[in-house]
mmCIF file of C-alpha atoms in Angstrom:
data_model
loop_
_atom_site.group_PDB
_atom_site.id
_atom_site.type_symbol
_atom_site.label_atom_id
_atom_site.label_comp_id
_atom_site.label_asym_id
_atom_site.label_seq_id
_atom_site.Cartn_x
_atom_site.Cartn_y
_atom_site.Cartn_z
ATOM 1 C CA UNK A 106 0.000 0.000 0.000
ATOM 2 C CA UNK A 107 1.691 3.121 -1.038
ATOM 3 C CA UNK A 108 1.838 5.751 1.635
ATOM 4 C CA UNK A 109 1.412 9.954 0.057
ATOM 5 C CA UNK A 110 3.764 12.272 0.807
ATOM 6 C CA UNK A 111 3.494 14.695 3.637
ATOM 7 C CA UNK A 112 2.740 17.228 0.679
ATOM 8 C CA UNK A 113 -0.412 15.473 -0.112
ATOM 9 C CA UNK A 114 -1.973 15.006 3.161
ATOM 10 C CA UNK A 115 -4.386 16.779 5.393
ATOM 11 C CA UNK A 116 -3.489 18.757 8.258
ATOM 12 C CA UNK A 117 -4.630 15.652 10.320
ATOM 13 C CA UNK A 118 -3.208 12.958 8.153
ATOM 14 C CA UNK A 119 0.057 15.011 8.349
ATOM 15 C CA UNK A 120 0.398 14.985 12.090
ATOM 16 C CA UNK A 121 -1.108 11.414 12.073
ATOM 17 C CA UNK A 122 2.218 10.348 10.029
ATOM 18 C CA UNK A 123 4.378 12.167 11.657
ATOM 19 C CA UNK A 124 3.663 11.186 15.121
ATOM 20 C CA UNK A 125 4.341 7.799 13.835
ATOM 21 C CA UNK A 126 7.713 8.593 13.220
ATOM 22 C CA UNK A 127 8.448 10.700 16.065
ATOM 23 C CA UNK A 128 6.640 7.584 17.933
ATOM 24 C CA UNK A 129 9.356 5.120 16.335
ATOM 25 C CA UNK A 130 11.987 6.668 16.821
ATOM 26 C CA UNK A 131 11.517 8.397 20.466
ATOM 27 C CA UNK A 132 8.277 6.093 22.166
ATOM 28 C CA UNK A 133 5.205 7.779 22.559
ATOM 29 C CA UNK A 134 6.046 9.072 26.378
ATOM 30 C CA UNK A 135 8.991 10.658 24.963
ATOM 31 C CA UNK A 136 7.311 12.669 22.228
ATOM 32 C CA UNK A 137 5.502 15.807 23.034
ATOM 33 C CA UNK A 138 2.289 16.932 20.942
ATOM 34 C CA UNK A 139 4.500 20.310 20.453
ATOM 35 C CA UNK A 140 7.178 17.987 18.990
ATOM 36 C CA UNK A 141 4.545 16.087 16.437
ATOM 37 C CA UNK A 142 3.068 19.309 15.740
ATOM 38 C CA UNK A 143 6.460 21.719 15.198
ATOM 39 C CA UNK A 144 7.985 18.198 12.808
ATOM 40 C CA UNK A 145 4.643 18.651 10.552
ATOM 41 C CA UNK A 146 4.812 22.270 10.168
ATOM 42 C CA UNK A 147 2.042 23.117 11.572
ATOM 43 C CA UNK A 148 0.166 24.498 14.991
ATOM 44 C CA UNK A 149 0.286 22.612 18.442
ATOM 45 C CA UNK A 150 -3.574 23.512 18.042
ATOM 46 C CA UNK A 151 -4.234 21.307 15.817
ATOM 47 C CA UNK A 152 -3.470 18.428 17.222
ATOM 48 C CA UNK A 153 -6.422 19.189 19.808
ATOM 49 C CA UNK A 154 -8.373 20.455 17.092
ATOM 50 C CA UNK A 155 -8.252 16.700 15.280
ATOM 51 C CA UNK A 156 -7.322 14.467 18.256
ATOM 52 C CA UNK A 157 -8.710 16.297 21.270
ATOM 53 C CA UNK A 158 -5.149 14.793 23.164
ATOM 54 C CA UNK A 159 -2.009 12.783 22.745
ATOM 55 C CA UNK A 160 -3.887 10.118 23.998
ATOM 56 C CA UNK A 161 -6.178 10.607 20.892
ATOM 57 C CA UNK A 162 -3.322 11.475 18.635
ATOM 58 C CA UNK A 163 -1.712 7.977 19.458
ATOM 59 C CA UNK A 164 -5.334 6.122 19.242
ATOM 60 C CA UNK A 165 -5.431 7.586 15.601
ATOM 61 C CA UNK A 166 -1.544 6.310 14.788
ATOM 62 C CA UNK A 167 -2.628 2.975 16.696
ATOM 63 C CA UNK A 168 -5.799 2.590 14.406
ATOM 64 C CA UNK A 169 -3.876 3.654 10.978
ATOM 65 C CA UNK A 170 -0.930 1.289 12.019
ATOM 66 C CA UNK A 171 -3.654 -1.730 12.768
ATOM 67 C CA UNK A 172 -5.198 -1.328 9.932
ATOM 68 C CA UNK A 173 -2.172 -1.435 7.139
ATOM 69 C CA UNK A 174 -1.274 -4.801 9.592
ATOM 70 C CA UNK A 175 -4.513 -6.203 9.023
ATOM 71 C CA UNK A 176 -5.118 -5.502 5.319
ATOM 72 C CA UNK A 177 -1.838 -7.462 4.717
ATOM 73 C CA UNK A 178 -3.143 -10.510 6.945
ATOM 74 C CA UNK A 179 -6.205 -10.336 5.342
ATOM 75 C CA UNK A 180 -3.506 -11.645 2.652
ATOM 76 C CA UNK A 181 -2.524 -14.559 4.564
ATOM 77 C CA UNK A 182 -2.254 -18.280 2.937
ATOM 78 C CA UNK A 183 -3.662 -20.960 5.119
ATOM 79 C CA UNK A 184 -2.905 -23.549 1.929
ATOM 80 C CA UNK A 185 1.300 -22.081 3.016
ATOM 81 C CA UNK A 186 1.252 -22.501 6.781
ATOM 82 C CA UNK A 187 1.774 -19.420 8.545
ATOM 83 C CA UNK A 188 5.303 -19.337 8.644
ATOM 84 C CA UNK A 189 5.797 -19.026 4.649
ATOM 85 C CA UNK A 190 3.047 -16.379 4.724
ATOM 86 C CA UNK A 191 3.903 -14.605 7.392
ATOM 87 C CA UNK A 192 7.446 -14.249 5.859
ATOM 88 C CA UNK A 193 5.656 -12.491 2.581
ATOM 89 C CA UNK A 194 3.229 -10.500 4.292
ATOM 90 C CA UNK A 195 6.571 -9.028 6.706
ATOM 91 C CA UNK A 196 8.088 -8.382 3.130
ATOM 92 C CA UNK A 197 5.232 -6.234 2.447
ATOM 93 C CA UNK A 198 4.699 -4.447 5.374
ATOM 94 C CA UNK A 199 7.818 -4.302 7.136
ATOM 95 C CA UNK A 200 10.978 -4.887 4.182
ATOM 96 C CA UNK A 201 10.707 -1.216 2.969
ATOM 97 C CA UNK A 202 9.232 0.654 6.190
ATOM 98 C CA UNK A 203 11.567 1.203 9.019
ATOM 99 C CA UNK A 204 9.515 3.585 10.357
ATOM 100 C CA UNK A 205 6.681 0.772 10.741
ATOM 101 C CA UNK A 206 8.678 -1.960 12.467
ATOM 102 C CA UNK A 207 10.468 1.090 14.839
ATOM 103 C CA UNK A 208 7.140 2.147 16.056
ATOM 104 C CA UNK A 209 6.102 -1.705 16.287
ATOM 105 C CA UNK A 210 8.947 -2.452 18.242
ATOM 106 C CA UNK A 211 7.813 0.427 20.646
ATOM 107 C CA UNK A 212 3.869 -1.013 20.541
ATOM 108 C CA UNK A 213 4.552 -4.361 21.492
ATOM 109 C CA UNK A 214 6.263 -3.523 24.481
ATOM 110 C CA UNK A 215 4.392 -1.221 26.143
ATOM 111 C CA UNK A 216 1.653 -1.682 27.605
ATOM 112 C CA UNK A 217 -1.658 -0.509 25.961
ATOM 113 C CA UNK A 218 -4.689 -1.677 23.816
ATOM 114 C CA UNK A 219 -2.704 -1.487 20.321
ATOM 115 C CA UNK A 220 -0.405 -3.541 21.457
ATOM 116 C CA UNK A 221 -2.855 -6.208 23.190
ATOM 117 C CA UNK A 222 -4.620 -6.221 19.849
ATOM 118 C CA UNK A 223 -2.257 -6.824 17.589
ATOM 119 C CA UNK A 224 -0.435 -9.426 19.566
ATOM 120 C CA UNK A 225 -4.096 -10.823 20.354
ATOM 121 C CA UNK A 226 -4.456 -11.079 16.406
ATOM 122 C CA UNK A 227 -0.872 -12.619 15.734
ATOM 123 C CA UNK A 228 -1.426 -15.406 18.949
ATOM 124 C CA UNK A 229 -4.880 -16.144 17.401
ATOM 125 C CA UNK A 230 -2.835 -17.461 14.017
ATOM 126 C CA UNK A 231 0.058 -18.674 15.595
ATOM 127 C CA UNK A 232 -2.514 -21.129 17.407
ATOM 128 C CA UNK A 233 -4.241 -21.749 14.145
ATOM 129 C CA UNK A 234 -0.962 -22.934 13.221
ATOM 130 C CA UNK A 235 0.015 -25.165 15.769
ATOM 131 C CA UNK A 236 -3.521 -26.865 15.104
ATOM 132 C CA UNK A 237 -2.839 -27.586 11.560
ATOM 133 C CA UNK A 238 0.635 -28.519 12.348
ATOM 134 C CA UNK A 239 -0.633 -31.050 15.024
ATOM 135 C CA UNK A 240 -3.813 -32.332 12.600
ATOM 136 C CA UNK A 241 -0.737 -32.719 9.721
ATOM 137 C CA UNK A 242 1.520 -35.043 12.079
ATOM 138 C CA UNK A 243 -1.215 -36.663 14.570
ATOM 139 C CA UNK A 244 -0.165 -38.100 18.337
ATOM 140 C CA UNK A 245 0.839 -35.843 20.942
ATOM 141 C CA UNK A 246 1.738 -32.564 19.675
ATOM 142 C CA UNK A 247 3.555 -29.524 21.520
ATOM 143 C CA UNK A 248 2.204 -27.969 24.811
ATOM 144 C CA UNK A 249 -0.485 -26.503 23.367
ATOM 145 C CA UNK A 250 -0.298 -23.521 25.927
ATOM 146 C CA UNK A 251 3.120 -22.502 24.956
ATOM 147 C CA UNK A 252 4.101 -23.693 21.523
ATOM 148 C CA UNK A 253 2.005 -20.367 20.003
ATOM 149 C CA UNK A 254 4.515 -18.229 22.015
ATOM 150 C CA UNK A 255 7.398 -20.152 21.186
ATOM 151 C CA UNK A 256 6.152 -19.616 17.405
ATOM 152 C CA UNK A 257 5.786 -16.393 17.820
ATOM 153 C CA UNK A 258 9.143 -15.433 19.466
ATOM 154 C CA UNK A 259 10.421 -16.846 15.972
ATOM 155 C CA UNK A 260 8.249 -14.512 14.176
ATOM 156 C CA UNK A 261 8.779 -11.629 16.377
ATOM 157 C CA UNK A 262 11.892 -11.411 17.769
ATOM 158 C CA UNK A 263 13.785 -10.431 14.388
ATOM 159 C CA UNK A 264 11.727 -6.999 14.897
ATOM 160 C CA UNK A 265 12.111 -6.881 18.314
ATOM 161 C CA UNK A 266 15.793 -7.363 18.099
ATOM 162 C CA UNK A 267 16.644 -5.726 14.749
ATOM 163 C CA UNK A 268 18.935 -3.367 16.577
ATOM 164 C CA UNK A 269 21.522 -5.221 17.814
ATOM 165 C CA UNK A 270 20.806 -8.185 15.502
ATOM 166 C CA UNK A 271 21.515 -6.350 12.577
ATOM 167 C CA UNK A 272 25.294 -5.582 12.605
ATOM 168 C CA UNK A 273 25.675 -9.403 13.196
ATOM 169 C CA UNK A 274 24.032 -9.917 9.560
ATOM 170 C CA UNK A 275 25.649 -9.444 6.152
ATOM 171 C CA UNK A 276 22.449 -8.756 4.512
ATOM 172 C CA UNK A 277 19.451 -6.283 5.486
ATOM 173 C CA UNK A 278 17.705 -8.694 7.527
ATOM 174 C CA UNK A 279 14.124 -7.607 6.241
ATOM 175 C CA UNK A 280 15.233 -7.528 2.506
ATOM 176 C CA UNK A 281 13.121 -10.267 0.937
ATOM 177 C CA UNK A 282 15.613 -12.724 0.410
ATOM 178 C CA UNK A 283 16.553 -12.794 3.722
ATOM 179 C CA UNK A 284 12.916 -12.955 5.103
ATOM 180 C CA UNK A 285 12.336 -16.185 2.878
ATOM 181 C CA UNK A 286 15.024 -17.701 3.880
ATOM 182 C CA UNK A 287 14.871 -17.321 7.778
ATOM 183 C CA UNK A 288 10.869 -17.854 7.506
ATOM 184 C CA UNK A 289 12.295 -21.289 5.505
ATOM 185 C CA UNK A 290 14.996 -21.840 8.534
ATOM 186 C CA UNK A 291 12.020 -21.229 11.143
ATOM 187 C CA UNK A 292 9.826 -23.956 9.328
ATOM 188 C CA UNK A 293 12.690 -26.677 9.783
ATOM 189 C CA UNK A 294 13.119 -25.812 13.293
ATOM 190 C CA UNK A 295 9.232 -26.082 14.335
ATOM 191 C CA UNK A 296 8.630 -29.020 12.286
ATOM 192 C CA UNK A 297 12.001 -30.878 13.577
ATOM 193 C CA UNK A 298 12.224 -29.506 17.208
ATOM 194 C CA UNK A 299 8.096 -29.322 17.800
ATOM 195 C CA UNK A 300 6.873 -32.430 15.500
ATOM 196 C CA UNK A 301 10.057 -33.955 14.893
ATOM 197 C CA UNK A 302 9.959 -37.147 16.840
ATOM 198 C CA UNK A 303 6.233 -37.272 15.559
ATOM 199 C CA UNK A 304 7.842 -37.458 12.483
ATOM 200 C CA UNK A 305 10.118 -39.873 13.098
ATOM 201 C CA UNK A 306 7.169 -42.572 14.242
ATOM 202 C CA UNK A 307 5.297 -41.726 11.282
ATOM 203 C CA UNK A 308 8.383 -43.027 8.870
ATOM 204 C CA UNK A 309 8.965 -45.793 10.599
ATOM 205 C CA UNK A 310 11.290 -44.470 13.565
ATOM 206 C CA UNK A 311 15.128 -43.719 13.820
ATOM 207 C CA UNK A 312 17.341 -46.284 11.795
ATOM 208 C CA UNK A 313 20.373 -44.910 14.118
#
């Protein structure tokens, strides 16, 4: 989804976007309304004029960012498994938008009802997931409390972490090469740490 320059928006839409960079790269208790509204070009006023607060200022940025997330979900291929999706809808979303995973990073971790949604959302698939993985390989899957967190630490922590996992890394790490292949590398490990032994019993057992 292509995203118009500054030029193009409304007032509102213009301090919308810009809080959500000043909210990526600062937090959002770090970034003043004076700040959003002095980075846009335009009057502190506004921002109560269109948002009535920072609280409604971030709702708005909270909503916007939800929505882009969900559109590309929306995208998701069950037929794939959620791994190999997931890894082309973070291409989408995340592989040219710093901006987006810096202010995701901040969401996730702090505590409000963004970030309770969208990780409510992502938990809701990564179950989905385990199902179908269990229904593929029959028998006693994974703890079925924890393996959707342990799937999504896979998913997740590459955002989280980008930071300090990036000057470890060759490559851009959310360039879309590199997203297929660690979605690829995260598919081997949940299907050979989670199911493998399942696995095994299905083929006949170890020949070791």
């Amino acid at each position: 989804m292509r995203t118009p320059a500054k030029s193009d928006l409304t007032g509102r839409a213009r301090l919308r976007e810009t809080a959500l960079e000043l909210f990526a790269e600062r937090g959002f208790e770090a970034t003043s309304t004076r700040a959003v509204a002095a980075a846009a070009g335009l009057s502190p006023a506004l921002v109560t004029r269109h948002f009535g607060s920072k609280e409604g200022l971030r709702a708005a940025v909270d909503e916007y960012v939800l929505d882009r997330i969900t559109e590309q979900l929306r995208d998701l291929d069950p037929d794939k498994g959620l791994m190999a999706s997931l890894g082309e809808v973070s291409a989408h979303v995340f592989g040219a938008d710093p901006v987006l995973r810096g202010y995701l990073r901040h969401v996730l971790l702090e505590n409000s009802e963004a970030s309770s949604e969208l990780f409510g959302r992502l938990l809701a698939g990564a179950r989905a997931e385990v199902e179908r993985l269990s229904g593929t390989y029959g028998g006693q899957g994974p703890d079925d409390e924890w393996a959707p967190f342990q799937m999504l630490c896979l998913i997740l922590g590459p955002l989280l972490l980008e930071r300090v996992m990036q000057p470890n890394l060759d490559e851009p790490m959310f360039a879309p090469d590199v997203l297929a292949r660690r979605s690829a590398a995260n598919q081997r490990l949940l299907l050979q740490g989670f199911f493998g032994s399942l696995k095994d019993s299905a083929d006949g057992g170890s020949t070791g």
